[in-house]
Coordinates of C-alpha atoms in Angstrom, one line a residue:
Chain K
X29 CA 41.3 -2.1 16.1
X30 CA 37.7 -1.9 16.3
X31 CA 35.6 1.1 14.7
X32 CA 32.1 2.0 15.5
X33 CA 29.9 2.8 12.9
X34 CA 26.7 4.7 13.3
X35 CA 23.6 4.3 10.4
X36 CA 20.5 6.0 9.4
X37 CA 17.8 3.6 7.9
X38 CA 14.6 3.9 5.9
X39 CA 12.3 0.8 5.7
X40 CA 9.3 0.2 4.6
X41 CA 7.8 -2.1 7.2
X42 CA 5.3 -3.9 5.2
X43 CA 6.6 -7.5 4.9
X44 CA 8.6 -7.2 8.1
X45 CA 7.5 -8.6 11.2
X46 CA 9.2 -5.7 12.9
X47 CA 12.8 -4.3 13.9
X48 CA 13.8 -6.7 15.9
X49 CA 15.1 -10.5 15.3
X50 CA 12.9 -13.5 16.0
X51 CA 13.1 -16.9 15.0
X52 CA 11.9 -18.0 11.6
X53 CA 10.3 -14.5 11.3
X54 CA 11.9 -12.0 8.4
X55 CA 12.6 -8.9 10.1
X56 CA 14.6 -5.8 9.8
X57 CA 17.7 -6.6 11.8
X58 CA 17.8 -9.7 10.4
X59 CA 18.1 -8.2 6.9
X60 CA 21.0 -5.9 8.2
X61 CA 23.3 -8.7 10.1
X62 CA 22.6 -10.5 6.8
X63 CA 24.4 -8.1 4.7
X64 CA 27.0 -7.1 7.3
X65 CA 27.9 -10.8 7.6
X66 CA 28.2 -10.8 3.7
X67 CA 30.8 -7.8 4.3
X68 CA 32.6 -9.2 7.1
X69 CA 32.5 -13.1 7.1
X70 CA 31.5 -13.1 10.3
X71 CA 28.3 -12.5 12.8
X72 CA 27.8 -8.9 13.2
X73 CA 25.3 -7.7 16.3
X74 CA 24.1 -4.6 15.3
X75 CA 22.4 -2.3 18.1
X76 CA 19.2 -0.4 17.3
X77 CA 17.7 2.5 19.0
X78 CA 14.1 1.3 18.9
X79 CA 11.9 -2.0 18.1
X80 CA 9.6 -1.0 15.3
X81 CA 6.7 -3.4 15.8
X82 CA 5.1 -5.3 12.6
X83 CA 4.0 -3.2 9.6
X84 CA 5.3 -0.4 11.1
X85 CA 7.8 2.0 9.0
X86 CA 11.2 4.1 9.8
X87 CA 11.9 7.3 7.8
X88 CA 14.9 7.5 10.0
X89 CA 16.0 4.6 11.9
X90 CA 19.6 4.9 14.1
X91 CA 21.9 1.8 14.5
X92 CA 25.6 1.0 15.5
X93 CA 28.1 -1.9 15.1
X94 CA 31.7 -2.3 15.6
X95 CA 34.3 -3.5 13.0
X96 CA 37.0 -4.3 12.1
X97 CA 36.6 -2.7 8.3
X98 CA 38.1 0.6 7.6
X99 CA 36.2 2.3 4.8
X100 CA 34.9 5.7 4.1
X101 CA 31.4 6.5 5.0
X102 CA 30.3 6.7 1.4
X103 CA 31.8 3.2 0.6
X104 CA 29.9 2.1 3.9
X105 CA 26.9 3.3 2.6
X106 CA 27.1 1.5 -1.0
X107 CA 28.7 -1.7 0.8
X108 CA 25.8 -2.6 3.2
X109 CA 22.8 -1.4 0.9
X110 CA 24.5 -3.4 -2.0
X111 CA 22.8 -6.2 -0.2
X112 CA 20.0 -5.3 1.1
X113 CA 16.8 -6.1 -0.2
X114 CA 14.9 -2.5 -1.7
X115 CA 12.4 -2.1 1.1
X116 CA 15.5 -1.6 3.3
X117 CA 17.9 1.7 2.3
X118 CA 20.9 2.9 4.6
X119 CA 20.9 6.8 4.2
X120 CA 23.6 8.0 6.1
X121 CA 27.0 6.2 7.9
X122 CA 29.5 7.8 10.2
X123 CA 31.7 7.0 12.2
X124 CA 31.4 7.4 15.7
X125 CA 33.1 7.2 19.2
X126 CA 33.1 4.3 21.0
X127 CA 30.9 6.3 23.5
X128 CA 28.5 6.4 21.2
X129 CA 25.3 3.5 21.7
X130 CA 22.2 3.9 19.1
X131 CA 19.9 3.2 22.0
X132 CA 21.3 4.3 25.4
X133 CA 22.5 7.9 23.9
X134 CA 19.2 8.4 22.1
X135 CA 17.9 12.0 23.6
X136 CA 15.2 12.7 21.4
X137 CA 12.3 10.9 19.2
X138 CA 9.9 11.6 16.8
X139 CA 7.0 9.4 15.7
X140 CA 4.6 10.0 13.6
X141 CA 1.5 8.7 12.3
X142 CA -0.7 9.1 9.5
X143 CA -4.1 8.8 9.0
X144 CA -7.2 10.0 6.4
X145 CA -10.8 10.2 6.1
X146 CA -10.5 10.3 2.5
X147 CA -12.0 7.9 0.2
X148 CA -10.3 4.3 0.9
X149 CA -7.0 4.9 -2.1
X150 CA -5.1 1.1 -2.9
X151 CA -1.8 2.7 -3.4
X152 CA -1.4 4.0 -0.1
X153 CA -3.2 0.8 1.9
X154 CA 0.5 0.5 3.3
X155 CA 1.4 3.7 4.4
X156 CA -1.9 5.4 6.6
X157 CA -4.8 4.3 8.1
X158 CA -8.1 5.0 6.5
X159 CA -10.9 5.7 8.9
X160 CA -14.2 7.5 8.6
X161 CA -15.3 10.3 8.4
X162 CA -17.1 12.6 10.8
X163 CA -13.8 13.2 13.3
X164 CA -14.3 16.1 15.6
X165 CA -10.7 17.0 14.7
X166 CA -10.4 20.4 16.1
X167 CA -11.4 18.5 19.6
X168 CA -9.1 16.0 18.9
X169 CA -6.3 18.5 18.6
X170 CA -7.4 20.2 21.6
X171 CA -7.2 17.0 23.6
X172 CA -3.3 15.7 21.9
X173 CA -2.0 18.9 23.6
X174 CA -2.8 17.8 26.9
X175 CA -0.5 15.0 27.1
X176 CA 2.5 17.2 26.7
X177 CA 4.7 17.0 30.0
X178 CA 5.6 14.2 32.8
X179 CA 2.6 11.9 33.0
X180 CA 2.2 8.3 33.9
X181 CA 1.4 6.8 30.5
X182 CA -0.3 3.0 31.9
X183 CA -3.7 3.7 30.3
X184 CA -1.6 3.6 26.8
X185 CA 0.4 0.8 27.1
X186 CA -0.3 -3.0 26.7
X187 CA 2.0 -6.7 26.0
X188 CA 5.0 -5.5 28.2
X189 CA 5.3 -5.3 32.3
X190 CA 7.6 -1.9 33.3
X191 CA 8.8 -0.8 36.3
X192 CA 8.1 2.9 35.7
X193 CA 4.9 3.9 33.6
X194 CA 6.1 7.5 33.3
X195 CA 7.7 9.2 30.2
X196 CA 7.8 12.6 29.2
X197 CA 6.3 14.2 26.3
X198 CA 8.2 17.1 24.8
X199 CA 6.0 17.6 21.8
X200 CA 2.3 16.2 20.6
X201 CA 0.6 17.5 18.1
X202 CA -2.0 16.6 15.2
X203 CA -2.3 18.5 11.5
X204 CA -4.7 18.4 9.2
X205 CA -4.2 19.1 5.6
X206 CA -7.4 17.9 2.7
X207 CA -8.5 14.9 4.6
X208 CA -5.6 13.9 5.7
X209 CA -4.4 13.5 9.2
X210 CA -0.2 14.0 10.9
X211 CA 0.1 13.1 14.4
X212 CA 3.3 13.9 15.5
X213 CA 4.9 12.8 19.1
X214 CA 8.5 14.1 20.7
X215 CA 9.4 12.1 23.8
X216 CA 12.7 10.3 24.8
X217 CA 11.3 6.9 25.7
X218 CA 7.6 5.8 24.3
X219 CA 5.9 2.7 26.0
X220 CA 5.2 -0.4 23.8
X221 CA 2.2 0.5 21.4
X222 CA 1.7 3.8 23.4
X223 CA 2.0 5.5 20.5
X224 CA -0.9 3.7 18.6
X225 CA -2.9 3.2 21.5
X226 CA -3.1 7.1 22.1
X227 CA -4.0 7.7 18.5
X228 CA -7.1 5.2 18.5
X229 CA -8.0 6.8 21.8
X230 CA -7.9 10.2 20.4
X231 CA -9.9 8.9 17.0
X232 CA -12.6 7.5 19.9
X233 CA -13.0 10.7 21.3
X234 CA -13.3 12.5 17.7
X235 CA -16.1 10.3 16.8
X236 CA -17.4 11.0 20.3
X237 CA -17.6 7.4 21.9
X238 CA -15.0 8.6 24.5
X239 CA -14.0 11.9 25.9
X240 CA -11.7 13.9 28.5
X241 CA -8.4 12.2 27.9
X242 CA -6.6 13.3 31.3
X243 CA -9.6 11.4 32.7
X244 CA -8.6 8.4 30.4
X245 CA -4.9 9.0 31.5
X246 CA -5.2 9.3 35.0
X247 CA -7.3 6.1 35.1
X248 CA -3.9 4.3 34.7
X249 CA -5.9 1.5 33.1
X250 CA -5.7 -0.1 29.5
X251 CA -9.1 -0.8 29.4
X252 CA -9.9 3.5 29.6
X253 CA -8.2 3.3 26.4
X254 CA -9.5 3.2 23.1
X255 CA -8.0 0.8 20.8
X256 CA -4.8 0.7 19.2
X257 CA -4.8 2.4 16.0
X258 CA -3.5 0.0 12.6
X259 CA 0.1 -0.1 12.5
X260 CA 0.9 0.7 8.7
X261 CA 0.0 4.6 9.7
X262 CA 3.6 4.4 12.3
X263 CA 6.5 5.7 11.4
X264 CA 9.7 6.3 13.4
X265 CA 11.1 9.7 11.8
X266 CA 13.9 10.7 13.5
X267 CA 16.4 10.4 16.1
X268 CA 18.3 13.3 18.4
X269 CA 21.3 12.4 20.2
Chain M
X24 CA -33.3 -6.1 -19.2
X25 CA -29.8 -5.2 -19.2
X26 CA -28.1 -2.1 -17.5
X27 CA -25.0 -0.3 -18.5
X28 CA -22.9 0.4 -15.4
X29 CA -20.4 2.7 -15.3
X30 CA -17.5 2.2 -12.9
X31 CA -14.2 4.2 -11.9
X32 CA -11.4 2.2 -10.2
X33 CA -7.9 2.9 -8.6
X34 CA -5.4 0.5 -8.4
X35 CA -2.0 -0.1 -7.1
X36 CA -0.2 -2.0 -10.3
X37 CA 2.6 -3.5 -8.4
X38 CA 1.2 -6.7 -8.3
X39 CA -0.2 -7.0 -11.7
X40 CA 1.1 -7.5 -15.7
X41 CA -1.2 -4.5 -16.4
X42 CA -4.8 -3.8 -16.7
X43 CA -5.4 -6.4 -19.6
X44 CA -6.3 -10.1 -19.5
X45 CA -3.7 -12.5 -20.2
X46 CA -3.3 -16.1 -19.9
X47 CA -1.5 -17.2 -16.5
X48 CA -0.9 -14.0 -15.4
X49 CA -2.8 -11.9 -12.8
X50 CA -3.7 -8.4 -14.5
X51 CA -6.5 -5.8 -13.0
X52 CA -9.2 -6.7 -15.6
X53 CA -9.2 -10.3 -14.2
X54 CA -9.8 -9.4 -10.8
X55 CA -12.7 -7.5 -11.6
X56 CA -14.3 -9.7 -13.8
X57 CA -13.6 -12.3 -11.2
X58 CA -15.7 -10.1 -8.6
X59 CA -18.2 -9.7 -11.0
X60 CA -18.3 -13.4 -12.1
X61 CA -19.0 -14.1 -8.1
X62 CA -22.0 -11.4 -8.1
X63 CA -24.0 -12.8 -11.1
X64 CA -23.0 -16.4 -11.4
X65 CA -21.9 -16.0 -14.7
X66 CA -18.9 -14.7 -16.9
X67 CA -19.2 -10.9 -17.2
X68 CA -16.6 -9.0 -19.7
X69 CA -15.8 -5.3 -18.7
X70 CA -14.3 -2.8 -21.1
X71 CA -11.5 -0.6 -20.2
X72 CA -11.0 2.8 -21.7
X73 CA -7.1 2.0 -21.3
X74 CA -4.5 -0.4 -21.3
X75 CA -1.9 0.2 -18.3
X76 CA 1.0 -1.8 -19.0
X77 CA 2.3 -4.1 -16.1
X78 CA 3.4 -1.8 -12.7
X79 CA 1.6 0.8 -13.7
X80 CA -1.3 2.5 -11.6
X81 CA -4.5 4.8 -12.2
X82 CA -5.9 6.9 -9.6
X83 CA -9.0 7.0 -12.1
X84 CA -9.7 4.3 -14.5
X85 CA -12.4 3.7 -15.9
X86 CA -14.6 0.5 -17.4
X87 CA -17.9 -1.0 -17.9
X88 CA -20.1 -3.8 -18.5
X89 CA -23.9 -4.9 -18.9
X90 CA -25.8 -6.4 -15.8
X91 CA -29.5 -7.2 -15.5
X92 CA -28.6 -7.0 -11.5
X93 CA -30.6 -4.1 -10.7
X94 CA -29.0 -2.9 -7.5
X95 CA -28.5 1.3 -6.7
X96 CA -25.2 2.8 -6.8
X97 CA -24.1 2.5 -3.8
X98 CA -24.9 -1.1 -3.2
X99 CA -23.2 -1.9 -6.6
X100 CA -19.4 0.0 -5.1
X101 CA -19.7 -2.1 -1.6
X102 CA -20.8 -5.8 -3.9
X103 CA -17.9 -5.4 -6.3
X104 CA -15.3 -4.0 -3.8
X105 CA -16.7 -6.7 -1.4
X106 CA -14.8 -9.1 -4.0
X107 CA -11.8 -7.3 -5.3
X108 CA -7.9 -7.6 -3.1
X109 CA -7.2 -4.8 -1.3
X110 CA -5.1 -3.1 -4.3
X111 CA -8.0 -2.7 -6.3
X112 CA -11.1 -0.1 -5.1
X113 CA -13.9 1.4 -7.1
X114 CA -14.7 4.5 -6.3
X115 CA -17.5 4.8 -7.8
X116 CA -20.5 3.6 -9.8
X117 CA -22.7 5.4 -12.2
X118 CA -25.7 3.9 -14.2
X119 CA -25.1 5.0 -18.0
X120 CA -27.1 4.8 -21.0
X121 CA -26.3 2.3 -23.1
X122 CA -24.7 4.6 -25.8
X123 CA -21.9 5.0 -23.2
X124 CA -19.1 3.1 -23.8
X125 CA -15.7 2.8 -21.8
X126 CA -13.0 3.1 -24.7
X127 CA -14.9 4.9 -27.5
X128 CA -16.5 7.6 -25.4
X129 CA -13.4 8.9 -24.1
X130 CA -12.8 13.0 -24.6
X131 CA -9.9 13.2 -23.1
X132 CA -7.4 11.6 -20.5
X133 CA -4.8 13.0 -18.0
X134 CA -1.6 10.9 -17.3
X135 CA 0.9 11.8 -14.7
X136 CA 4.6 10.4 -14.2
X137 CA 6.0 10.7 -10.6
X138 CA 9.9 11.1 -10.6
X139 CA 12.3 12.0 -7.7
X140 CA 15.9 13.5 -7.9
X141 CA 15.7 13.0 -3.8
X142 CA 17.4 10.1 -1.2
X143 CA 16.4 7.1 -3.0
X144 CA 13.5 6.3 -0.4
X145 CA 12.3 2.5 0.2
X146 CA 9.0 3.9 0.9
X147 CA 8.1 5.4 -2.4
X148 CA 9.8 2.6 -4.4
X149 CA 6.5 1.4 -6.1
X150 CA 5.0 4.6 -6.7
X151 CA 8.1 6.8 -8.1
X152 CA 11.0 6.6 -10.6
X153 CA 14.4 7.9 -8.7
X154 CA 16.9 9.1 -10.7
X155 CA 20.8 10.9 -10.2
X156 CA 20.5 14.6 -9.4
X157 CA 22.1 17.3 -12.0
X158 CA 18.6 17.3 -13.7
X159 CA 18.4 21.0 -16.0
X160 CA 14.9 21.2 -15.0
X161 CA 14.1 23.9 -16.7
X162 CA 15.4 23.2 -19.6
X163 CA 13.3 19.9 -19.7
X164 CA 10.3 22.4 -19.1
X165 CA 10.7 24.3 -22.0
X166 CA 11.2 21.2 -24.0
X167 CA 8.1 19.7 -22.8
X168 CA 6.0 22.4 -23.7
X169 CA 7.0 22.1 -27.5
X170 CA 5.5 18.7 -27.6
X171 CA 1.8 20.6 -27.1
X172 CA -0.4 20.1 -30.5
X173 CA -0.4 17.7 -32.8
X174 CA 2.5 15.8 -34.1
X175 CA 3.8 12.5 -35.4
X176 CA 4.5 10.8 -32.3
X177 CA 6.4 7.8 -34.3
X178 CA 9.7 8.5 -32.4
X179 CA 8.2 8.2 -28.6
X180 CA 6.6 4.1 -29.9
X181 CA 7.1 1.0 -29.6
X182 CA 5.8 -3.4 -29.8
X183 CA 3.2 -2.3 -31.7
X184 CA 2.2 -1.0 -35.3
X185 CA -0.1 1.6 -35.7
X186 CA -1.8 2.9 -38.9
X187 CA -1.5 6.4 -38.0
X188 CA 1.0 7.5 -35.5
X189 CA -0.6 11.5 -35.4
X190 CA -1.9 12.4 -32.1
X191 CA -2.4 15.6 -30.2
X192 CA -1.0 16.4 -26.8
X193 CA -3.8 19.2 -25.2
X194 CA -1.6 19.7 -22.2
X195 CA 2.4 18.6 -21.2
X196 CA 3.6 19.8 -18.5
X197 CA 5.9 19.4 -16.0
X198 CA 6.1 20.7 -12.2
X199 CA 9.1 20.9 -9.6
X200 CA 9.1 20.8 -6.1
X201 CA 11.6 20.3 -3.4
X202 CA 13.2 17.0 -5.5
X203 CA 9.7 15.6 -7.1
X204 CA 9.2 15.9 -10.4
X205 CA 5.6 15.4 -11.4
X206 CA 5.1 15.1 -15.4
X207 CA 1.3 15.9 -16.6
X208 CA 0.2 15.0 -20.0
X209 CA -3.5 15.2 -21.3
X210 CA -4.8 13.9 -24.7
X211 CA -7.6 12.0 -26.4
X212 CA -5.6 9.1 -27.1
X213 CA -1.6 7.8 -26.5
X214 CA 0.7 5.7 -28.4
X215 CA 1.8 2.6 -26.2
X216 CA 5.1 3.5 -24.2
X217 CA 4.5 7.2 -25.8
X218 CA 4.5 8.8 -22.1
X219 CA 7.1 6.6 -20.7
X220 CA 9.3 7.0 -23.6
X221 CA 8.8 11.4 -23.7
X222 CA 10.1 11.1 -19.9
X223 CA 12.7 8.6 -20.4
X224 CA 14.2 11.2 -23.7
X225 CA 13.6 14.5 -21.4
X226 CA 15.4 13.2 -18.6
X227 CA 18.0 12.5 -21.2
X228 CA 17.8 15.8 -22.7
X229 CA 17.7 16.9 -18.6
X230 CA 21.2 15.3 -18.1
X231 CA 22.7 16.9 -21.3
X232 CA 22.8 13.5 -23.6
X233 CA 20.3 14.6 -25.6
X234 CA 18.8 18.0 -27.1
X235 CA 15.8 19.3 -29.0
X236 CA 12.8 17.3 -28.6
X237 CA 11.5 18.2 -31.8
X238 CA 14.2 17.0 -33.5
X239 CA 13.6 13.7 -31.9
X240 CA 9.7 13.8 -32.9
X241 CA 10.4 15.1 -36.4
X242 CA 13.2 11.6 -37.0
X243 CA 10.1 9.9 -36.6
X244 CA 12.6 7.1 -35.3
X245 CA 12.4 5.7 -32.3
X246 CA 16.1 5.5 -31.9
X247 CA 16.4 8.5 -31.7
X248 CA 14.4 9.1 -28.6
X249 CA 15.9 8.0 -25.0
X250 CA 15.6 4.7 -23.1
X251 CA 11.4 4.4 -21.6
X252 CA 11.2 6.1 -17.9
X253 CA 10.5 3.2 -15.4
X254 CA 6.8 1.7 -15.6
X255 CA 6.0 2.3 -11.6
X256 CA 5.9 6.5 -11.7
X257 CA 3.1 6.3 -14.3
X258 CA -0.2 6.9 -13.8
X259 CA -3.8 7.0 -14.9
X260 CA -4.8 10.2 -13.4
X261 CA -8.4 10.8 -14.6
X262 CA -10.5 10.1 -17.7
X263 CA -13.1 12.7 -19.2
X264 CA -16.1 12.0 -21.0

């Protein structure tokens, strides 16, 4: 009898070349399998609910897996972090239905990213982007709002051929607290680097080197975009299902 | 003619065995030197007003050194940054008199120790100590505040002999705030371990295996104090002249 076994995972995406396996590349999955196969003596697939690129973080990463194991949650949760490596922590385990799929039942998202204009500081080189000063940032909050709703997201997207441009934005919003920056996006589906690519747009427009982002959207053209802002300011935060 | 420069620095410690030289190992003061080595073809020494052991940061420390470059202020941050990893920034440059001097002009310094009784979180793993819940927080805050004023810290030492183990604390305190713990302690001068070690005895005293921190201080023993807090919550906050 097979169980399936929901997790919630933090990382720290710095020496990671993203979520998702590739050959001869360390990467977060790969770190996982490793210390399920530890558990199991045997090749687990585990399924996760989105590809973090390289660099980029998760506060609150969802994946499942089936097995044949049958321990409590809270033994789950010791098992697999007992070998993980310390940039990698399961928070949470439970078990789940077998209708349950980390990525298919996903109906929520949140990414954020974080920026400042503050002077350059070493120990958070990993975690935001530093960029300079002399961001329009009440425009630029002005702007974020407009991409709330049904749109056809092209413009923002880049590496990866879809079918369908169009996503929905259920939330988008920017805070600013003492120099530093929180952009924060709700959606259920997000376009490879569309997150990034609207944040450097929207930095473009606050120094005033591009403006009217409907404009930039409705181009449905990359190269209307600004670029993509650094990765190491990403961070998948949480999940709905 | 030689010019004393002034310079502040921030560094991220997890790469480093602390600020000091040492043979074969890489430490902060090496690094700079190196950078200034490349701007005036020759060996320069720096003096640091403190020693941070290995994995331990500062937001603001502080050195300096005698150049007959004569470049302004500005131009002397972006020539020795130019040179220094990506863990290490100066944030500033100041021209000083030559009376100034890095170590033995010091008025005062502020040390903080970053804890968290939160989700252990991969993220933070450099930059804070994480420790069990169950903390009596405010009883550690009444004990801290005893330590204020000058006292024998012989208890709170250790690898090294001093002549006079007398020091006075100006300020200990310690704030709470939704599972962070931030430790403040301002003096002219510190014992080695001295901070580390008062954390690592008031968590103890915070978990109930311990009690009354003046007891502790007036043994003049360091057995009688608790184990040192971990080395990567510590940091040089600022330094006052």
């Amino acid at each position: 009898l097979a169980y399936r076994i929901k997790c919630t995972v933090a990382y720290d995406g710095t020496n990671y070349f993203g979520w998702q396996r590739q050959k001869n590349q360390p990467t977060v999955q790969d770190k996982i399998e490793y210390s399920l196969a530890k558990l199991h003596n045997e090749d687990i697939q585990i399924h996760g609910a989105s590809r973090t690129d390289s660099l980029v973080h998760a506060n609150n990463q969802v994946f499942h897996f089936d097995s044949t194991l049958d321990l409590t949650e809270s033994k789950w949760k010791i098992a697999i972090n007992n070998f993980l490596p310390k940039d990698i922590y399961i928070k949470k385990v439970e078990k789940v239905s077998n209708e349950f799929h980390a990525r298919y039942s996903v109906k929520k998202k949140r990414y954020i990213y974080k920026m400042s204009i503050n002077d350059y500081d070493p120990l958070k080189r990993h975690n935001v982007s530093f960029v300079r000063r002399k961001l329009d940032i009440s425009l630029m909050k002005q702007e974020i709002t407009k991409l709330i709703g049904t749109h056809n997201f092209k413009s923002f997207t880049g590496g990866t051929i879809y079918e369908n441009y169009v996503r929905e934005l259920y939330e988008a919003d920017l805070m600013y607290d003492e120099g530093d920056l929180i952009f924060t996006f709700v959606g259920k589906g997000f376009l490879r680097y569309m997150i990034r690519t609207i944040v450097g747009t929207l930095v473009e427009i606050g120094y005033g080197r591009k403006e009217d982002i409907l404009k930039i959207l409705n181009d449905q053209n990359r190269d209307s975009a600004g670029k993509s802002a650094e990765p190491q300011g990403l961070y998948l935060d949480k999940i709905w299902y």
